PDB file of C-alpha atoms in Angstrom:
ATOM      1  CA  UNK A 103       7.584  57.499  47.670  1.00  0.00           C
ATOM      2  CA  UNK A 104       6.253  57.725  44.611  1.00  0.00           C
ATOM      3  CA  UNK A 105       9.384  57.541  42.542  1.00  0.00           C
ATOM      4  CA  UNK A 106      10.661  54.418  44.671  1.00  0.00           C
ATOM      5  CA  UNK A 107       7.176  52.644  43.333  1.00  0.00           C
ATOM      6  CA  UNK A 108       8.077  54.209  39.940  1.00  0.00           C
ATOM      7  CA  UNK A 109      11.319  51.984  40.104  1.00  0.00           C
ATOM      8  CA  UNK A 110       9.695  49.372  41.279  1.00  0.00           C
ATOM      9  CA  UNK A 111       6.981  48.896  38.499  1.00  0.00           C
ATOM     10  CA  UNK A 112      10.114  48.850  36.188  1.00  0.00           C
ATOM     11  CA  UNK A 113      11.717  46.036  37.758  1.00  0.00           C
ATOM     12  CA  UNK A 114       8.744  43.983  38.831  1.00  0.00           C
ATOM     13  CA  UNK A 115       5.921  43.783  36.892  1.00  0.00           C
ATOM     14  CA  UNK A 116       3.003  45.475  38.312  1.00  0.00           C
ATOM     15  CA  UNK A 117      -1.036  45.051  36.756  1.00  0.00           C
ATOM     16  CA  UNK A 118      -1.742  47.951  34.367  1.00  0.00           C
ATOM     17  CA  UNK A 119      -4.374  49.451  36.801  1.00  0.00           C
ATOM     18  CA  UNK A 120      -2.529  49.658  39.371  1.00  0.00           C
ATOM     19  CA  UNK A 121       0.514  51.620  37.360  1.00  0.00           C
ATOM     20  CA  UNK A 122      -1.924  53.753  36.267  1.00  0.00           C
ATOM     21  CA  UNK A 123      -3.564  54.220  39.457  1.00  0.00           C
ATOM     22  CA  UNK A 124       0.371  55.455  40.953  1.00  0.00           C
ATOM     23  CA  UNK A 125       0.587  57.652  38.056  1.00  0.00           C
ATOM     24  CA  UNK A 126      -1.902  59.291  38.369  1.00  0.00           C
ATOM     25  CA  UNK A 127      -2.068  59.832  42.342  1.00  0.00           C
ATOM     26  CA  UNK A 128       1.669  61.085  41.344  1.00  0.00           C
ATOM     27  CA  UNK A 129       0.651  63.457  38.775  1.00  0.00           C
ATOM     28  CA  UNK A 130      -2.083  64.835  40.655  1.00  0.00           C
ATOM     29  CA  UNK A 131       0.379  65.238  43.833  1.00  0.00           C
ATOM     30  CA  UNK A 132       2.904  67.374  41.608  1.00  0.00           C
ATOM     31  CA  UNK A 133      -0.013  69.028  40.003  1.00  0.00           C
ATOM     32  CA  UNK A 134      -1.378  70.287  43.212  1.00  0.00           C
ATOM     33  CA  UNK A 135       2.254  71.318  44.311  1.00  0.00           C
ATOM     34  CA  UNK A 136       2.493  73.593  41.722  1.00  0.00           C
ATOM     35  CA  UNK A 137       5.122  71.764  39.645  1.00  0.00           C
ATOM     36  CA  UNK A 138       4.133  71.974  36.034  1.00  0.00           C
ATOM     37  CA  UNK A 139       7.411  71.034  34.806  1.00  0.00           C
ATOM     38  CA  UNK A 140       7.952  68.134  36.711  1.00  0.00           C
ATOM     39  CA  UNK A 141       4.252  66.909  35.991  1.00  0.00           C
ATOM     40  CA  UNK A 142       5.038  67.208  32.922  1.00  0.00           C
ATOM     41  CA  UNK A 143       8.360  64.898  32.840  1.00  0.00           C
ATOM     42  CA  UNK A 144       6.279  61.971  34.304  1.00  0.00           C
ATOM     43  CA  UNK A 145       3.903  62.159  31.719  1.00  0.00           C
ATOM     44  CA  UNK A 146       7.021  62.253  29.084  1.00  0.00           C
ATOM     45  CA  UNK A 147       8.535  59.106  31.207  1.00  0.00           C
ATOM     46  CA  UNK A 148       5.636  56.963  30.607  1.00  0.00           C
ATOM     47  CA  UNK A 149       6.012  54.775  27.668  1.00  0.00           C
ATOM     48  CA  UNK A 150       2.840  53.539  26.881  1.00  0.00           C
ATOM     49  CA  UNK A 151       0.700  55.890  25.243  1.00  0.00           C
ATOM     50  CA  UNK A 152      -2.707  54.271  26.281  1.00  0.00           C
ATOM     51  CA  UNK A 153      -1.617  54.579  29.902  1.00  0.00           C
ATOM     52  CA  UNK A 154      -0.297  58.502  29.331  1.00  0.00           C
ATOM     53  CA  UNK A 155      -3.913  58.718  27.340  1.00  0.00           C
ATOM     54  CA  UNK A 156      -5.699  56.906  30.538  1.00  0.00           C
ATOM     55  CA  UNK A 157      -3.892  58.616  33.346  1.00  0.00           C
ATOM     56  CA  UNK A 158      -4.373  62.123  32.012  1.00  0.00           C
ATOM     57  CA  UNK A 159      -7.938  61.654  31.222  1.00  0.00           C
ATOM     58  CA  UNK A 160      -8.614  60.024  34.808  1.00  0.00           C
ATOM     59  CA  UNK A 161      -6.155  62.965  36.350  1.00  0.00           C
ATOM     60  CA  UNK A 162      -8.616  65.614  34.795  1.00  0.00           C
ATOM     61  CA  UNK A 163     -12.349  63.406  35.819  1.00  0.00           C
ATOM     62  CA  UNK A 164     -10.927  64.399  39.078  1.00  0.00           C
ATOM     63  CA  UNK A 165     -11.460  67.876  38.972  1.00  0.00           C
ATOM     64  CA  UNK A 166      -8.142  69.414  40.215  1.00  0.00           C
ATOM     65  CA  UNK A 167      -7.550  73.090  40.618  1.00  0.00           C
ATOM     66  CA  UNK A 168      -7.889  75.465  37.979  1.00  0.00           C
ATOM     67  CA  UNK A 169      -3.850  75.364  37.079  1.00  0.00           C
ATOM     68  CA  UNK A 170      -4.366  71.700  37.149  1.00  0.00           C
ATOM     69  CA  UNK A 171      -7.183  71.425  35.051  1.00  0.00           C
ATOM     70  CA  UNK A 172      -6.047  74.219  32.438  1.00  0.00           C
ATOM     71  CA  UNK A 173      -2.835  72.230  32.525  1.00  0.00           C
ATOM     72  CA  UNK A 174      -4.256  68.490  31.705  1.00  0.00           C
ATOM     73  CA  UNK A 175      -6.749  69.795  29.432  1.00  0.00           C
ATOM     74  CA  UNK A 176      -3.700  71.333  27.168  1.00  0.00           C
ATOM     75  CA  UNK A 177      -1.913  68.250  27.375  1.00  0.00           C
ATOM     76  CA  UNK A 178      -4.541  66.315  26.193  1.00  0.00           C
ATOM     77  CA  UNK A 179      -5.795  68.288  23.227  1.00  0.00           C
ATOM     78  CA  UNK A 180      -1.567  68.713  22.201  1.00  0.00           C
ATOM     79  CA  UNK A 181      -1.203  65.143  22.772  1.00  0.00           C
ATOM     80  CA  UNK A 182      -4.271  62.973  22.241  1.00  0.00           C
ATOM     81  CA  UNK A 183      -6.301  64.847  19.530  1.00  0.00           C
ATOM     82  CA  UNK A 184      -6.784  62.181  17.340  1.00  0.00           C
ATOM     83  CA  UNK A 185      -7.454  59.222  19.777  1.00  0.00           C
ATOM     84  CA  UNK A 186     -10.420  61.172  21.505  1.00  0.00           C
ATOM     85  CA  UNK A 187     -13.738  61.162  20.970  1.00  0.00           C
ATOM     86  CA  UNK A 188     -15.014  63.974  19.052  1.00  0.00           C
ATOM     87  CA  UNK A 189     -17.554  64.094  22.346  1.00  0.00           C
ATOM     88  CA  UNK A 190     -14.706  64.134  24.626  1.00  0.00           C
ATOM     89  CA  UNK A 191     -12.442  66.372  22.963  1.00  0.00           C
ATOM     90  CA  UNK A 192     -15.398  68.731  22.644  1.00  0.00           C
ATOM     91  CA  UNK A 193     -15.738  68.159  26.604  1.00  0.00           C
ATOM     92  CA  UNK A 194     -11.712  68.801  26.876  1.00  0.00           C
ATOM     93  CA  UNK A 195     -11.904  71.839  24.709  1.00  0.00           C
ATOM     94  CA  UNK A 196     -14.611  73.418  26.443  1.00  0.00           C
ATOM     95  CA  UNK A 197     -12.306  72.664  29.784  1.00  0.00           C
ATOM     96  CA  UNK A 198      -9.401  74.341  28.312  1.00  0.00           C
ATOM     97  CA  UNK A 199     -11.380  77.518  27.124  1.00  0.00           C
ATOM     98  CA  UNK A 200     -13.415  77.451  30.458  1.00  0.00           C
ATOM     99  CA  UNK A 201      -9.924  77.025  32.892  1.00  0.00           C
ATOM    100  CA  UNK A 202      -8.792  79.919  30.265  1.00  0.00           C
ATOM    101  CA  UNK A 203     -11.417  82.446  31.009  1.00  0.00           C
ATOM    102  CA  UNK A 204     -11.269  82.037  34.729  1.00  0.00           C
ATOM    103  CA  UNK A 205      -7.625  83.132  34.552  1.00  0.00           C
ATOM    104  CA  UNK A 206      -9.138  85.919  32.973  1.00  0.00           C
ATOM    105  CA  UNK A 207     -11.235  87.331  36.251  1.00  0.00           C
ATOM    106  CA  UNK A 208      -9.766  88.369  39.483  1.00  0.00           C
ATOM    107  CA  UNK A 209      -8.167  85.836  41.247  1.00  0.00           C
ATOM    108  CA  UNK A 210     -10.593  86.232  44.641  1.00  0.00           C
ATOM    109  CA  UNK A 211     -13.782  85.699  42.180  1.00  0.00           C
ATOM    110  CA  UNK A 212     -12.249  82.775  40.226  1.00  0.00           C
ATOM    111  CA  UNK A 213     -13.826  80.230  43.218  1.00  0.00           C
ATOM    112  CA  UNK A 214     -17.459  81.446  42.391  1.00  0.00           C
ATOM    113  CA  UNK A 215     -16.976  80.360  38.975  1.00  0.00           C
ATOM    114  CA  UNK A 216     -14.737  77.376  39.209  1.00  0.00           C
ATOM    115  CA  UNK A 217     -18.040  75.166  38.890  1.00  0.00           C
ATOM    116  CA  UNK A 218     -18.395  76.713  35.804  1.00  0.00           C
ATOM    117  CA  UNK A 219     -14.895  75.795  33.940  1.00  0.00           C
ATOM    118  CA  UNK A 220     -16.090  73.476  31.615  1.00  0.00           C
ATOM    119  CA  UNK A 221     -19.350  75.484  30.413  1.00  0.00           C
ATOM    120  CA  UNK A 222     -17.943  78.466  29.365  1.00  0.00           C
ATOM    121  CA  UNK A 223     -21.180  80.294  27.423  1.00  0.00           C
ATOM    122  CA  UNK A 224     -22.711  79.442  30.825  1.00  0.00           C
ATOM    123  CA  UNK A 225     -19.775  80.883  32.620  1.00  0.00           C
ATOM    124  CA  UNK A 226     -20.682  83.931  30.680  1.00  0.00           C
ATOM    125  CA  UNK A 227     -23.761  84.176  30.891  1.00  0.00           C
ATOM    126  CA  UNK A 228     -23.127  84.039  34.924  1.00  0.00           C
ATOM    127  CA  UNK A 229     -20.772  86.742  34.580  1.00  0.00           C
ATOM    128  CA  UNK A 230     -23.349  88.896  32.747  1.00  0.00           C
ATOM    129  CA  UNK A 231     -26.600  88.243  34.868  1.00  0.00           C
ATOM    130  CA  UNK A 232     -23.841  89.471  38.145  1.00  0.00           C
ATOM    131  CA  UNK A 233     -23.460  92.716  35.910  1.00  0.00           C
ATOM    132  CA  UNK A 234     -19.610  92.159  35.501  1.00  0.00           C
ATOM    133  CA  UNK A 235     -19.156  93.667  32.481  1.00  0.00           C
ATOM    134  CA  UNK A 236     -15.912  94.439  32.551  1.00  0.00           C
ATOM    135  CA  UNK A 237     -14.768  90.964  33.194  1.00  0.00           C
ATOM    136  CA  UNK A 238     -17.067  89.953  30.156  1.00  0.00           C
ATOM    137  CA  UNK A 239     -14.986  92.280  28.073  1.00  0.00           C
ATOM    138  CA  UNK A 240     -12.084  90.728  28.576  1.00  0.00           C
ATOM    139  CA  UNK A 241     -13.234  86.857  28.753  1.00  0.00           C
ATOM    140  CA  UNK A 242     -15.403  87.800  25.276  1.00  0.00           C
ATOM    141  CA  UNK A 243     -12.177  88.948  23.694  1.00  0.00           C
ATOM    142  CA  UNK A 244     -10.112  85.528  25.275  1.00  0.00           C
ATOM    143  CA  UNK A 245     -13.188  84.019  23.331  1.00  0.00           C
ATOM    144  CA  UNK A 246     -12.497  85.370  20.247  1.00  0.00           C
ATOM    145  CA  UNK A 247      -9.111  84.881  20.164  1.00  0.00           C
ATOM    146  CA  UNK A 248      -9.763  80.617  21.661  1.00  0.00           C
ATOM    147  CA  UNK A 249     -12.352  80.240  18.778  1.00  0.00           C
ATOM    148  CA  UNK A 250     -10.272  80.945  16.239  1.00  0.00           C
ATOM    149  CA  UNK A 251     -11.137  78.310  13.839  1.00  0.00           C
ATOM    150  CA  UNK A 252     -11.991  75.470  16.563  1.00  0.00           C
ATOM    151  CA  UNK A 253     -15.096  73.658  16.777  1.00  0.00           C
ATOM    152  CA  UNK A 254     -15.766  72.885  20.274  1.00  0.00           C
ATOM    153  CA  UNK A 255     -19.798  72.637  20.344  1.00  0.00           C
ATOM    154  CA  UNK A 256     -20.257  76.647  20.242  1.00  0.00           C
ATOM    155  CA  UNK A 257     -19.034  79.443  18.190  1.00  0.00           C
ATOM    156  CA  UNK A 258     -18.684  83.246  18.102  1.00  0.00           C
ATOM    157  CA  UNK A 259     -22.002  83.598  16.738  1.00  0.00           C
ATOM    158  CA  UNK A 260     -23.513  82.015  20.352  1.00  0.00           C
ATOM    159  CA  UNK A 261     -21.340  84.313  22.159  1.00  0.00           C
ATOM    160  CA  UNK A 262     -22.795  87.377  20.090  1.00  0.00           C
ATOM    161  CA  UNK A 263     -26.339  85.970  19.949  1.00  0.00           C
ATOM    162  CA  UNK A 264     -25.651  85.487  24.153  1.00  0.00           C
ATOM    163  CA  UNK A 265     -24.634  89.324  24.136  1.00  0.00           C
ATOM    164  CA  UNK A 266     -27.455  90.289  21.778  1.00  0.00           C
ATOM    165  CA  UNK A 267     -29.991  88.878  24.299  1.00  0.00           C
ATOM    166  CA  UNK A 268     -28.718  90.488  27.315  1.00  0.00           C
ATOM    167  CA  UNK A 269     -28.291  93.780  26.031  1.00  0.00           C
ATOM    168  CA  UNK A 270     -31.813  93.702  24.565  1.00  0.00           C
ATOM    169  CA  UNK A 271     -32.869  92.759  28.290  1.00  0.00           C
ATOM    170  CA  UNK A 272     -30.860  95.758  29.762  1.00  0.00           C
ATOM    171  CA  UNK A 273     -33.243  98.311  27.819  1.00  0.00           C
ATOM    172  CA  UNK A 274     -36.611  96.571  28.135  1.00  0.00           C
ATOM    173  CA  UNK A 275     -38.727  98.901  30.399  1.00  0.00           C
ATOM    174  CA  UNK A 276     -41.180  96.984  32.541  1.00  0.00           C
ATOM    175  CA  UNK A 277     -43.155 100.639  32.276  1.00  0.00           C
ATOM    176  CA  UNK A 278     -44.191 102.969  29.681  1.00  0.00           C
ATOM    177  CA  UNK A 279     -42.374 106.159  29.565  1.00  0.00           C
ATOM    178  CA  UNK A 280     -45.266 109.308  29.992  1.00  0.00           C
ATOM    179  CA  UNK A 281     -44.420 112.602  28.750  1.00  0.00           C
ATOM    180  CA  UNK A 282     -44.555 115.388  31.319  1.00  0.00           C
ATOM    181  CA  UNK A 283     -46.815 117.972  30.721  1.00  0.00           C
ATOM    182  CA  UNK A 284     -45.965 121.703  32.286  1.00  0.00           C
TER     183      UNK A 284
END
């Protein structure tokens, strides 16, 4: 259905909002199916780059799943760098590195954090208050490795200052330590 209303827009013409409004319902739909590739071929169909720039942006306001948001968020910063907002791509970038470190956990815990996807030093600091220090491991070193010379509105330094503050909370002793006499 939607690729009859895809021919349909090109041979009548149809009010910008309301091709945007199909292509996006579309994208979403083949998002949600799992087809990356074919998500991504509508995107390359439409000609107009405000639309692409509109319908992508709406697509990811919408919260899909984590593939879809990883997914739109990628396109976006590949595609639209330079017409964003240096709020929004901030926003986008923070999505991306987010939708990034939940692919890091186990895929049964990835729901308890999916709230969390576009905060990731909060993400982290979630993972570290539920003592899962091994998935903080590996999501500090996808960190590393994301940060690499991007400024999304945090850096390594706030991850290590984050770390710092924890471990420093780990050994506080709410009690004083007595010596034991024999």
């Amino acid at each position: 259905d939607y690729e009859l209303c895809e021919e349909w827009g090109h041979l009548y013409p149809v009010p910008r909002e309301d091709l945007i409004n199909l292509h996006r319902e579309h994208l979403l739909h083949l998002l949600e199916m799992g087809d990356m590739e074919k998500a991504l071929q509508l995107l390359q169909r439409i000609e107009d780059p405000g639309v692409c720039l509109a319908i992508s942006e709406q697509s990811l306001d919408q919260h899909p799943n984590l593939a879809a948001s990883h997914f739109l968020a990628d396109y976006l910063t590949a595609h639209f760098y330079a017409s964003l907002t240096t709020a929004r791509r901030n926003e986008i970038q923070a999505l991306y590195i987010g939708s990034k470190m939940l692919l890091t956990l186990p895929e049964l815990s990835r729901g308890n954090y999916f709230h969390l996807s576009s905060r990731p030093l909060l993400m982290l600091e979630q993972l570290l208050m539920n003592m899962k220090v091994d998935w903080v491991a590996v999501a500090v070193q996808t960190l590393h490795q994301l940060l690499a010379g991007q400024e999304i509105g945090f850096t390594v330094e706030d991850i290590d200052s984050l770390l710092s503050k924890y471990a420093e909370k780990a050994l506080n002793f709410p009690f004083t330590l007595k010596e034991k006499r024999s």
